[in-house]
Amino acid sequence: MNTALINWMGAKIVTAKLEDISGTIDRICDSLRRAGKNVHFIPGGGHGIPGTKAYVDFYEQLKKCGLRSDYIFLASGTGGTQAGLVCGKLIHGGNERIVGMSIARKKEKNIAVISGACNEYLKSVGHTIGSDEIEKNIEFVDKYRCGGYGLYDDDVKEVQQRMWFEYGIPMDRTYVAKAFSAMKKYIADNDIKGSEILFIHTGGTPLFFDEVTQ
């Protein structure tokens, strides 16, 4: 579905090996600039200050709505979404636990990435919060990754189907259904009971419709 829409728009698609992605992006951007083009590069996953700010704003809206939760769960990939929520919590003095369910990366690497994104955003808006305080508020769970990006198990497929059949909610297997399945396992493994829990659905609708045709 995504590919069809991209083709409709006449966009040029460039493929690269995983290890060559960064260099390929830099080379293409430089080439376009030399050709006199105005280049607007969107980082993967919206990672960067604008992407972080989007979920700081989201957190602020939660507070304005008076929605209280003990836990906020979400699919965490490049970390931008989680960084925004953590920054919102730190700025506004929230008490909930924000738990990112990894859909790909391992804990050691991504906590540093999320912490760096938090530091970058907080400094940009004039907040001085120490790295130790930031990292104390980053909960990133990589136990339920199913082996890595784009991989899933039967539990993820069951969640995807049940949420659609029973509630009409589309969840893709790469991000949302995988994180929702992981959240359920985390709640059971940690015997969490009597808590107010918020799960953030971060999208993935085009992926969902691609997957149901498979």
C-alpha atoms as an extended CHARMM CRD file, in Angstrom:
* protein
*
       214  EXT
         1         1  MET       CA              0.0000000000        0.0000000000        0.0000000000  PROA      1               0.0000000000
         2         2  ASN       CA              2.7520000000        2.4720000000        0.9420000000  PROA      2               0.0000000000
         3         3  THR       CA              4.7050000000        1.5590000000       -2.1800000000  PROA      3               0.0000000000
         4         4  ALA       CA              1.6510000000        2.0540000000       -4.3900000000  PROA      4               0.0000000000
         5         5  LEU       CA              1.0460000000        5.5290000000       -2.9630000000  PROA      5               0.0000000000
         6         6  ILE       CA              4.7240000000        6.4550000000       -3.3850000000  PROA      6               0.0000000000
         7         7  ASN       CA              4.6050000000        5.3250000000       -7.0140000000  PROA      7               0.0000000000
         8         8  TRP       CA              1.4570000000        7.3860000000       -7.6000000000  PROA      8               0.0000000000
         9         9  MET       CA              3.3340000000       10.4720000000       -6.4200000000  PROA      9               0.0000000000
        10        10  GLY       CA              6.2010000000        9.8080000000       -8.8160000000  PROA      10              0.0000000000
        11        11  ALA       CA              8.7610000000        9.6230000000       -6.0140000000  PROA      11              0.0000000000
        12        12  LYS       CA             12.1640000000        8.1080000000       -6.6660000000  PROA      12              0.0000000000
        13        13  ILE       CA             12.9790000000        5.1160000000       -4.4450000000  PROA      13              0.0000000000
        14        14  VAL       CA             16.6120000000        4.4210000000       -3.5510000000  PROA      14              0.0000000000
        15        15  THR       CA             17.4870000000        1.1900000000       -1.7560000000  PROA      15              0.0000000000
        16        16  ALA       CA             20.5960000000        0.5360000000        0.3240000000  PROA      16              0.0000000000
        17        17  LYS       CA             22.0460000000       -2.1090000000        2.5970000000  PROA      17              0.0000000000
        18        18  LEU       CA             21.5230000000       -1.4920000000        6.3010000000  PROA      18              0.0000000000
        19        19  GLU       CA             25.1370000000       -0.5040000000        6.8800000000  PROA      19              0.0000000000
        20        20  ASP       CA             25.0430000000        1.9040000000        3.9180000000  PROA      20              0.0000000000
        21        21  ILE       CA             21.8500000000        3.8170000000        4.7840000000  PROA      21              0.0000000000
        22        22  SER       CA             23.4800000000        6.7990000000        6.5060000000  PROA      22              0.0000000000
        23        23  GLY       CA             26.1010000000        7.2920000000        3.7990000000  PROA      23              0.0000000000
        24        24  THR       CA             23.5150000000        6.9270000000        1.0290000000  PROA      24              0.0000000000
        25        25  ILE       CA             21.2860000000        9.5710000000        2.6170000000  PROA      25              0.0000000000
        26        26  ASP       CA             24.2030000000       11.9890000000        3.0040000000  PROA      26              0.0000000000
        27        27  ARG       CA             25.3160000000       11.4510000000       -0.5980000000  PROA      27              0.0000000000
        28        28  ILE       CA             21.8390000000       12.0290000000       -2.0410000000  PROA      28              0.0000000000
        29        29  CYS       CA             21.2000000000       15.1150000000        0.1070000000  PROA      29              0.0000000000
        30        30  ASP       CA             24.5630000000       16.6170000000       -0.8970000000  PROA      30              0.0000000000
        31        31  SER       CA             23.8520000000       15.9070000000       -4.5560000000  PROA      31              0.0000000000
        32        32  LEU       CA             20.4540000000       17.5950000000       -4.3960000000  PROA      32              0.0000000000
        33        33  ARG       CA             21.8630000000       20.6510000000       -2.6240000000  PROA      33              0.0000000000
        34        34  ARG       CA             24.5660000000       21.0150000000       -5.2790000000  PROA      34              0.0000000000
        35        35  ALA       CA             21.7650000000       20.9210000000       -7.8480000000  PROA      35              0.0000000000
        36        36  GLY       CA             20.1680000000       23.9160000000       -6.1190000000  PROA      36              0.0000000000
        37        37  LYS       CA             17.3660000000       21.9940000000       -4.4160000000  PROA      37              0.0000000000
        38        38  ASN       CA             15.9950000000       22.7910000000       -0.9470000000  PROA      38              0.0000000000
        39        39  VAL       CA             16.4290000000       19.5520000000        0.9830000000  PROA      39              0.0000000000
        40        40  HSD       CA             14.1380000000       18.6590000000        3.8840000000  PROA      40              0.0000000000
        41        41  PHE       CA             15.3380000000       15.4320000000        5.4600000000  PROA      41              0.0000000000
        42        42  ILE       CA             12.9850000000       13.5550000000        7.8080000000  PROA      42              0.0000000000
        43        43  PRO       CA             14.9860000000       11.2530000000       10.1080000000  PROA      43              0.0000000000
        44        44  GLY       CA             13.8400000000        7.6670000000       10.5010000000  PROA      44              0.0000000000
        45        45  GLY       CA             11.0140000000        7.4310000000       13.0100000000  PROA      45              0.0000000000
        46        46  GLY       CA             10.8640000000       11.2260000000       13.2220000000  PROA      46              0.0000000000
        47        47  HSD       CA             13.9210000000       11.0870000000       15.4700000000  PROA      47              0.0000000000
        48        48  GLY       CA             15.0540000000       14.6040000000       16.3880000000  PROA      48              0.0000000000
        49        49  ILE       CA             13.7780000000       17.6910000000       18.1950000000  PROA      49              0.0000000000
        50        50  PRO       CA             10.5600000000       18.0940000000       16.1130000000  PROA      50              0.0000000000
        51        51  GLY       CA              9.6400000000       14.4250000000       16.6480000000  PROA      51              0.0000000000
        52        52  THR       CA             10.4090000000       14.6230000000       20.3630000000  PROA      52              0.0000000000
        53        53  LYS       CA              8.3570000000       17.8060000000       20.7090000000  PROA      53              0.0000000000
        54        54  ALA       CA              5.3290000000       16.0980000000       19.1550000000  PROA      54              0.0000000000
        55        55  TYR       CA              5.1180000000       13.7170000000       22.1010000000  PROA      55              0.0000000000
        56        56  VAL       CA              5.9380000000       16.3890000000       24.6610000000  PROA      56              0.0000000000
        57        57  ASP       CA              2.8330000000       18.1120000000       23.2900000000  PROA      57              0.0000000000
        58        58  PHE       CA              0.9520000000       14.8170000000       23.4500000000  PROA      58              0.0000000000
        59        59  TYR       CA              1.8980000000       14.3960000000       27.1070000000  PROA      59              0.0000000000
        60        60  GLU       CA              0.7130000000       17.9340000000       27.8410000000  PROA      60              0.0000000000
        61        61  GLN       CA             -2.6440000000       17.1210000000       26.2260000000  PROA      61              0.0000000000
        62        62  LEU       CA             -2.9960000000       14.0790000000       28.4610000000  PROA      62              0.0000000000
        63        63  LYS       CA             -2.5350000000       16.2900000000       31.5000000000  PROA      63              0.0000000000
        64        64  LYS       CA             -4.9980000000       18.8970000000       30.2150000000  PROA      64              0.0000000000
        65        65  CYS       CA             -7.5850000000       16.1590000000       29.7020000000  PROA      65              0.0000000000
        66        66  GLY       CA             -7.0950000000       15.0430000000       33.2920000000  PROA      66              0.0000000000
        67        67  LEU       CA             -6.2650000000       11.5040000000       32.2030000000  PROA      67              0.0000000000
        68        68  ARG       CA             -4.4010000000        9.7760000000       35.0190000000  PROA      68              0.0000000000
        69        69  SER       CA             -2.4140000000        6.5830000000       34.6090000000  PROA      69              0.0000000000
        70        70  ASP       CA              0.0800000000        4.5700000000       36.5930000000  PROA      70              0.0000000000
        71        71  TYR       CA              1.7390000000        3.1920000000       33.4690000000  PROA      71              0.0000000000
        72        72  ILE       CA              2.0750000000        4.4220000000       29.9000000000  PROA      72              0.0000000000
        73        73  PHE       CA              3.0970000000        1.6890000000       27.4610000000  PROA      73              0.0000000000
        74        74  LEU       CA              4.1590000000        2.2350000000       23.8570000000  PROA      74              0.0000000000
        75        75  ALA       CA              6.0390000000        0.6840000000       20.9490000000  PROA      75              0.0000000000
        76        76  SER       CA              9.6040000000        1.9900000000       21.1100000000  PROA      76              0.0000000000
        77        77  GLY       CA             11.7800000000        1.8340000000       18.0030000000  PROA      77              0.0000000000
        78        78  THR       CA             14.2130000000        4.6700000000       17.3140000000  PROA      78              0.0000000000
        79        79  GLY       CA             13.1580000000        6.1880000000       20.6470000000  PROA      79              0.0000000000
        80        80  GLY       CA             11.6790000000        9.5300000000       19.5720000000  PROA      80              0.0000000000
        81        81  THR       CA              8.1960000000        8.7990000000       20.8940000000  PROA      81              0.0000000000
        82        82  GLN       CA              9.4960000000        7.6000000000       24.2370000000  PROA      82              0.0000000000
        83        83  ALA       CA             11.9090000000       10.5370000000       24.5190000000  PROA      83              0.0000000000
        84        84  GLY       CA              9.0360000000       12.9850000000       24.0360000000  PROA      84              0.0000000000
        85        85  LEU       CA              6.9150000000       11.3210000000       26.7030000000  PROA      85              0.0000000000
        86        86  VAL       CA              9.8280000000       11.2070000000       29.1570000000  PROA      86              0.0000000000
        87        87  CYS       CA             10.5920000000       14.8900000000       28.5240000000  PROA      87              0.0000000000
        88        88  GLY       CA              6.9370000000       15.7500000000       29.0620000000  PROA      88              0.0000000000
        89        89  LYS       CA              6.9400000000       13.8440000000       32.3290000000  PROA      89              0.0000000000
        90        90  LEU       CA             10.1230000000       15.5420000000       33.5490000000  PROA      90              0.0000000000
        91        91  ILE       CA              8.9490000000       19.0370000000       32.5670000000  PROA      91              0.0000000000
        92        92  HSD       CA              5.5210000000       18.6370000000       34.1600000000  PROA      92              0.0000000000
        93        93  GLY       CA              6.4790000000       16.5240000000       37.1570000000  PROA      93              0.0000000000
        94        94  GLY       CA              4.5520000000       13.4010000000       36.2140000000  PROA      94              0.0000000000
        95        95  ASN       CA              4.4810000000       10.2910000000       38.3980000000  PROA      95              0.0000000000
        96        96  GLU       CA              3.5390000000        7.5480000000       35.9490000000  PROA      96              0.0000000000
        97        97  ARG       CA              5.9800000000        4.9480000000       34.6630000000  PROA      97              0.0000000000
        98        98  ILE       CA              6.6230000000        5.2590000000       30.9310000000  PROA      98              0.0000000000
        99        99  VAL       CA              7.5440000000        1.8450000000       29.5750000000  PROA      99              0.0000000000
       100       100  GLY       CA              8.8020000000        1.4560000000       26.0190000000  PROA      100             0.0000000000
       101       101  MET       CA              8.3540000000       -2.0290000000       24.5750000000  PROA      101             0.0000000000
       102       102  SER       CA             11.1930000000       -2.6150000000       22.1280000000  PROA      102             0.0000000000
       103       103  ILE       CA             10.1560000000       -3.6570000000       18.6530000000  PROA      103             0.0000000000
       104       104  ALA       CA             13.7330000000       -4.0720000000       17.4590000000  PROA      104             0.0000000000
       105       105  ARG       CA             16.6670000000       -2.7230000000       19.4460000000  PROA      105             0.0000000000
       106       106  LYS       CA             18.4140000000       -4.0300000000       22.5290000000  PROA      106             0.0000000000
       107       107  LYS       CA             18.2440000000       -2.1970000000       25.8320000000  PROA      107             0.0000000000
       108       108  GLU       CA             21.8700000000       -1.1630000000       26.2560000000  PROA      108             0.0000000000
       109       109  LYS       CA             22.0110000000        0.7130000000       22.9600000000  PROA      109             0.0000000000
       110       110  ASN       CA             18.6030000000        2.3370000000       22.9830000000  PROA      110             0.0000000000
       111       111  ILE       CA             18.6100000000        3.7390000000       26.5160000000  PROA      111             0.0000000000
       112       112  ALA       CA             21.6190000000        5.8280000000       25.4690000000  PROA      112             0.0000000000
       113       113  VAL       CA             19.7940000000        6.9110000000       22.2820000000  PROA      113             0.0000000000
       114       114  ILE       CA             16.6320000000        7.9110000000       24.1710000000  PROA      114             0.0000000000
       115       115  SER       CA             18.6490000000        9.6970000000       26.8470000000  PROA      115             0.0000000000
       116       116  GLY       CA             20.5220000000       11.6260000000       24.1610000000  PROA      116             0.0000000000
       117       117  ALA       CA             17.2620000000       12.6730000000       22.4900000000  PROA      117             0.0000000000
       118       118  CYS       CA             15.8990000000       13.8290000000       25.8550000000  PROA      118             0.0000000000
       119       119  ASN       CA             19.0320000000       15.8510000000       26.5770000000  PROA      119             0.0000000000
       120       120  GLU       CA             18.9230000000       17.4610000000       23.1510000000  PROA      120             0.0000000000
       121       121  TYR       CA             15.2850000000       18.5100000000       23.4690000000  PROA      121             0.0000000000
       122       122  LEU       CA             15.4380000000       19.6860000000       27.0930000000  PROA      122             0.0000000000
       123       123  LYS       CA             18.4690000000       21.8860000000       26.3700000000  PROA      123             0.0000000000
       124       124  SER       CA             16.7090000000       23.3460000000       23.3270000000  PROA      124             0.0000000000
       125       125  VAL       CA             13.8430000000       24.5790000000       25.5280000000  PROA      125             0.0000000000
       126       126  GLY       CA             16.0160000000       25.7850000000       28.4000000000  PROA      126             0.0000000000
       127       127  HSD       CA             15.5710000000       22.9320000000       30.8970000000  PROA      127             0.0000000000
       128       128  THR       CA             18.6180000000       21.6980000000       32.7630000000  PROA      128             0.0000000000
       129       129  ILE       CA             18.0020000000       18.1530000000       33.9430000000  PROA      129             0.0000000000
       130       130  GLY       CA             20.8820000000       15.8150000000       34.6810000000  PROA      130             0.0000000000
       131       131  SER       CA             21.5280000000       12.6760000000       32.6700000000  PROA      131             0.0000000000
       132       132  ASP       CA             21.0970000000       10.5020000000       35.7720000000  PROA      132             0.0000000000
       133       133  GLU       CA             17.6020000000       11.8890000000       36.3550000000  PROA      133             0.0000000000
       134       134  ILE       CA             16.7150000000       11.3740000000       32.6980000000  PROA      134             0.0000000000
       135       135  GLU       CA             17.9300000000        7.7770000000       32.5850000000  PROA      135             0.0000000000
       136       136  LYS       CA             16.1340000000        6.9940000000       35.8380000000  PROA      136             0.0000000000
       137       137  ASN       CA             12.8830000000        7.6980000000       34.0060000000  PROA      137             0.0000000000
       138       138  ILE       CA             13.6550000000        5.6090000000       30.9240000000  PROA      138             0.0000000000
       139       139  GLU       CA             12.1930000000        2.1060000000       31.0840000000  PROA      139             0.0000000000
       140       140  PHE       CA             12.9470000000        0.2010000000       27.9030000000  PROA      140             0.0000000000
       141       141  VAL       CA             12.0320000000       -3.4820000000       27.7610000000  PROA      141             0.0000000000
       142       142  ASP       CA             13.7060000000       -5.6860000000       25.1430000000  PROA      142             0.0000000000
       143       143  LYS       CA             12.5880000000       -9.0790000000       26.4790000000  PROA      143             0.0000000000
       144       144  TYR       CA              9.7440000000       -9.4920000000       23.9780000000  PROA      144             0.0000000000
       145       145  ARG       CA             11.4360000000       -8.4470000000       20.7010000000  PROA      145             0.0000000000
       146       146  CYS       CA             10.6920000000      -11.7940000000       18.9840000000  PROA      146             0.0000000000
       147       147  GLY       CA             14.2240000000      -11.6780000000       17.6280000000  PROA      147             0.0000000000
       148       148  GLY       CA             14.2680000000       -8.2180000000       16.0510000000  PROA      148             0.0000000000
       149       149  TYR       CA             12.6390000000       -5.7590000000       13.6820000000  PROA      149             0.0000000000
       150       150  GLY       CA              9.7150000000       -7.0620000000       11.6420000000  PROA      150             0.0000000000
       151       151  LEU       CA              9.7170000000      -10.4270000000       13.4270000000  PROA      151             0.0000000000
       152       152  TYR       CA              6.7380000000      -11.6440000000       15.4340000000  PROA      152             0.0000000000
       153       153  ASP       CA              5.2390000000      -14.7320000000       17.0540000000  PROA      153             0.0000000000
       154       154  ASP       CA              1.7800000000      -16.3080000000       17.1930000000  PROA      154             0.0000000000
       155       155  ASP       CA              0.8240000000      -14.1400000000       20.1900000000  PROA      155             0.0000000000
       156       156  VAL       CA              1.3690000000      -10.9910000000       18.1160000000  PROA      156             0.0000000000
       157       157  LYS       CA             -0.7940000000      -12.3830000000       15.3000000000  PROA      157             0.0000000000
       158       158  GLU       CA             -3.5180000000      -13.3160000000       17.7910000000  PROA      158             0.0000000000
       159       159  VAL       CA             -3.5010000000       -9.8110000000       19.2790000000  PROA      159             0.0000000000
       160       160  GLN       CA             -3.7140000000       -8.2720000000       15.8130000000  PROA      160             0.0000000000
       161       161  GLN       CA             -6.7030000000      -10.3920000000       14.8430000000  PROA      161             0.0000000000
       162       162  ARG       CA             -8.5680000000      -10.1310000000       18.1390000000  PROA      162             0.0000000000
       163       163  MET       CA             -8.2310000000       -6.3580000000       18.3890000000  PROA      163             0.0000000000
       164       164  TRP       CA             -9.6380000000       -6.0080000000       14.8790000000  PROA      164             0.0000000000
       165       165  PHE       CA            -12.4250000000       -8.5820000000       15.2160000000  PROA      165             0.0000000000
       166       166  GLU       CA            -13.5850000000       -7.4790000000       18.6790000000  PROA      166             0.0000000000
       167       167  TYR       CA            -12.8870000000       -3.7330000000       18.6760000000  PROA      167             0.0000000000
       168       168  GLY       CA            -12.2660000000       -2.6960000000       15.0660000000  PROA      168             0.0000000000
       169       169  ILE       CA             -8.8010000000       -1.4020000000       15.9870000000  PROA      169             0.0000000000
       170       170  PRO       CA             -6.1010000000       -1.9530000000       13.3320000000  PROA      170             0.0000000000
       171       171  MET       CA             -2.7390000000       -2.9420000000       14.7900000000  PROA      171             0.0000000000
       172       172  ASP       CA              0.2840000000       -3.8190000000       12.6800000000  PROA      172             0.0000000000
       173       173  ARG       CA              2.5850000000       -6.7040000000       13.5970000000  PROA      173             0.0000000000
       174       174  THR       CA              5.7970000000       -4.6760000000       13.2740000000  PROA      174             0.0000000000
       175       175  TYR       CA              4.9630000000       -2.0110000000       15.8630000000  PROA      175             0.0000000000
       176       176  VAL       CA              1.6090000000       -1.7440000000       17.6110000000  PROA      176             0.0000000000
       177       177  ALA       CA              0.3700000000       -5.3380000000       17.9170000000  PROA      177             0.0000000000
       178       178  LYS       CA              3.9000000000       -6.4330000000       18.8230000000  PROA      178             0.0000000000
       179       179  ALA       CA              4.1180000000       -3.8140000000       21.5810000000  PROA      179             0.0000000000
       180       180  PHE       CA              0.5840000000       -4.5740000000       22.8190000000  PROA      180             0.0000000000
       181       181  SER       CA              1.4250000000       -8.2840000000       23.0250000000  PROA      181             0.0000000000
       182       182  ALA       CA              4.6710000000       -7.4090000000       24.8270000000  PROA      182             0.0000000000
       183       183  MET       CA              2.7710000000       -5.1880000000       27.2770000000  PROA      183             0.0000000000
       184       184  LYS       CA              0.3950000000       -8.0330000000       28.1430000000  PROA      184             0.0000000000
       185       185  LYS       CA              3.3190000000      -10.3520000000       28.8160000000  PROA      185             0.0000000000
       186       186  TYR       CA              5.1050000000       -7.6850000000       30.8630000000  PROA      186             0.0000000000
       187       187  ILE       CA              2.0050000000       -7.0820000000       33.0060000000  PROA      187             0.0000000000
       188       188  ALA       CA              1.6280000000      -10.8190000000       33.6360000000  PROA      188             0.0000000000
       189       189  ASP       CA              5.3420000000      -11.3890000000       34.3110000000  PROA      189             0.0000000000
       190       190  ASN       CA              5.4630000000       -8.4930000000       36.7800000000  PROA      190             0.0000000000
       191       191  ASP       CA              2.1090000000       -9.3240000000       38.4310000000  PROA      191             0.0000000000
       192       192  ILE       CA              0.7600000000       -5.8100000000       37.8680000000  PROA      192             0.0000000000
       193       193  LYS       CA             -2.7540000000       -5.5330000000       39.2810000000  PROA      193             0.0000000000
       194       194  GLY       CA             -5.1080000000       -2.6990000000       40.1870000000  PROA      194             0.0000000000
       195       195  SER       CA             -3.1880000000       -0.1290000000       38.1160000000  PROA      195             0.0000000000
       196       196  GLU       CA             -4.4500000000        2.4160000000       35.6020000000  PROA      196             0.0000000000
       197       197  ILE       CA             -2.7750000000        1.5400000000       32.3060000000  PROA      197             0.0000000000
       198       198  LEU       CA             -2.6020000000        3.5870000000       29.1150000000  PROA      198             0.0000000000
       199       199  PHE       CA             -1.3630000000        2.0370000000       25.8710000000  PROA      199             0.0000000000
       200       200  ILE       CA             -0.5030000000        4.4740000000       23.0940000000  PROA      200             0.0000000000
       201       201  HSD       CA             -1.4750000000        3.3990000000       19.5830000000  PROA      201             0.0000000000
       202       202  THR       CA              1.1830000000        5.0360000000       17.4040000000  PROA      202             0.0000000000
       203       203  GLY       CA             -0.2190000000        4.2140000000       13.9750000000  PROA      203             0.0000000000
       204       204  GLY       CA              0.9270000000        1.5840000000       11.4940000000  PROA      204             0.0000000000
       205       205  THR       CA             -2.3700000000        1.4650000000        9.6000000000  PROA      205             0.0000000000
       206       206  PRO       CA             -0.7590000000        1.0820000000        6.1160000000  PROA      206             0.0000000000
       207       207  LEU       CA              1.2810000000       -1.8440000000        7.4470000000  PROA      207             0.0000000000
       208       208  PHE       CA             -1.8790000000       -3.4040000000        8.8660000000  PROA      208             0.0000000000
       209       209  PHE       CA             -3.6100000000       -3.4380000000        5.4920000000  PROA      209             0.0000000000
       210       210  ASP       CA             -0.4840000000       -4.7960000000        3.8400000000  PROA      210             0.0000000000
       211       211  GLU       CA             -0.3520000000       -7.6210000000        6.3900000000  PROA      211             0.0000000000
       212       212  VAL       CA             -3.9870000000       -8.7370000000        6.1720000000  PROA      212             0.0000000000
       213       213  THR       CA             -3.4620000000       -9.5620000000        2.4820000000  PROA      213             0.0000000000
       214       214  GLN       CA             -0.6040000000      -11.9320000000        3.3220000000  PROA      214             0.0000000000
